[in-house]
């Protein structure tokens, strides 16, 4: 049975209220997305420690899934009236064919070569090279499948620079992929932090899946201390706001690796961190940047 997918711009201040009303009016599901995703105006949904953010993005898109023969205009009108907002005037409708959603989702994640010796392998795939370091990954609900340029940039840095025996903190760990890679590459103490409880759960599960001792916490649970390496693959604005926090976690002479930064934002991020770090030349992949610095 096919479905209808309705896409409309919504006022972020009213998005959650409208979403609840749409579900009551008969929607099968409603998801909200950042209308500015992939641009310099992209905004993280969740705040970071010491860096408050809005509850939702400045500009939001609602994706509404409805049954095949549902009256779209009637449902939108009923939901808007219940929410006490104007009826949306512009929207698009696409037909969504019935599919095996599990297999479709899994088909989107193939093994990813990071280097000749390092691969990311989804749990449902066989490893292409059994002699390589194969990171088994269940993407789950957290960001960090290895397919995004920022994740690849950080993984390549770890592959090239970890000699073994380091302590490492992955701040904003998502799926835990960077922490797990560090442990497999020889780091002796690996910690991860994420503000999303689902990400913490996913990271812990993935660490167990890979047989590594990576300890993952919510921010308030992490004990004081400094590390040889701190990696933070987040976004530019929270990285700027968290500079004192992250700098304080790196030992003198230690290394800081930052990503989630668009190429045009690299200079402003380095300017914030230069109080503590001397940076290597930026590494770029598909418009995204990785910054690596040594603490003074």
C-alpha angles and dihedrals in degrees: 000000000000123000137206121248113201119196122194140158113245136190105256091221089060100033100100093043091050091046092055091047092050091054090051090048093057109278115149092212141348125202129182124215137184106259088206096052113144094022134094088263093060110133129199114243094218126054123237128226110287091004114089118200136184118276091245138013120282089244121029137188121208118210109198122191115206136175117270097260099031116134101244097191092048094049093047091049093049092048094047092049091050091048091047095236134118116280109260108255101192128047141134129231127208130181114239112205122221109261143161094267095191094054092041091053093046092049089062092064115064125167110286122212111218096172136339089279102032127069136166109220123186112229093249094056132079114239110259090214115030091189093059128086098268116195109206111213137186103190091204114161099325133089117251116080093148093246095101118088093234092057092047091049092054093045091052091051091052091047092051101040111031109097096177131268097059128136113228139187120200105200112198092016101179105180092002092245096138094046091048092048091051091052092048089048092056109271107150099207120032126177130178133197131194133164091216113084090206090056090050090053093046092049093050091048092048091048090053090047089055095044095239133133102237113153114210126194145173109251097262092052098060113105120231117268147103132258139209089234132022119189123191119178101177128110135297101257098049090042090056092048093047096050096112091045095050094040089053090056094058118084119229106280090018127127132252121199119192130183141155085087126132115228093249091053097054097093094051092050093049090048090059094048100040090091086075108016144054108214133219117223109288119260116223132202121174094333095316125109137215118202122198123186140173119229115243 
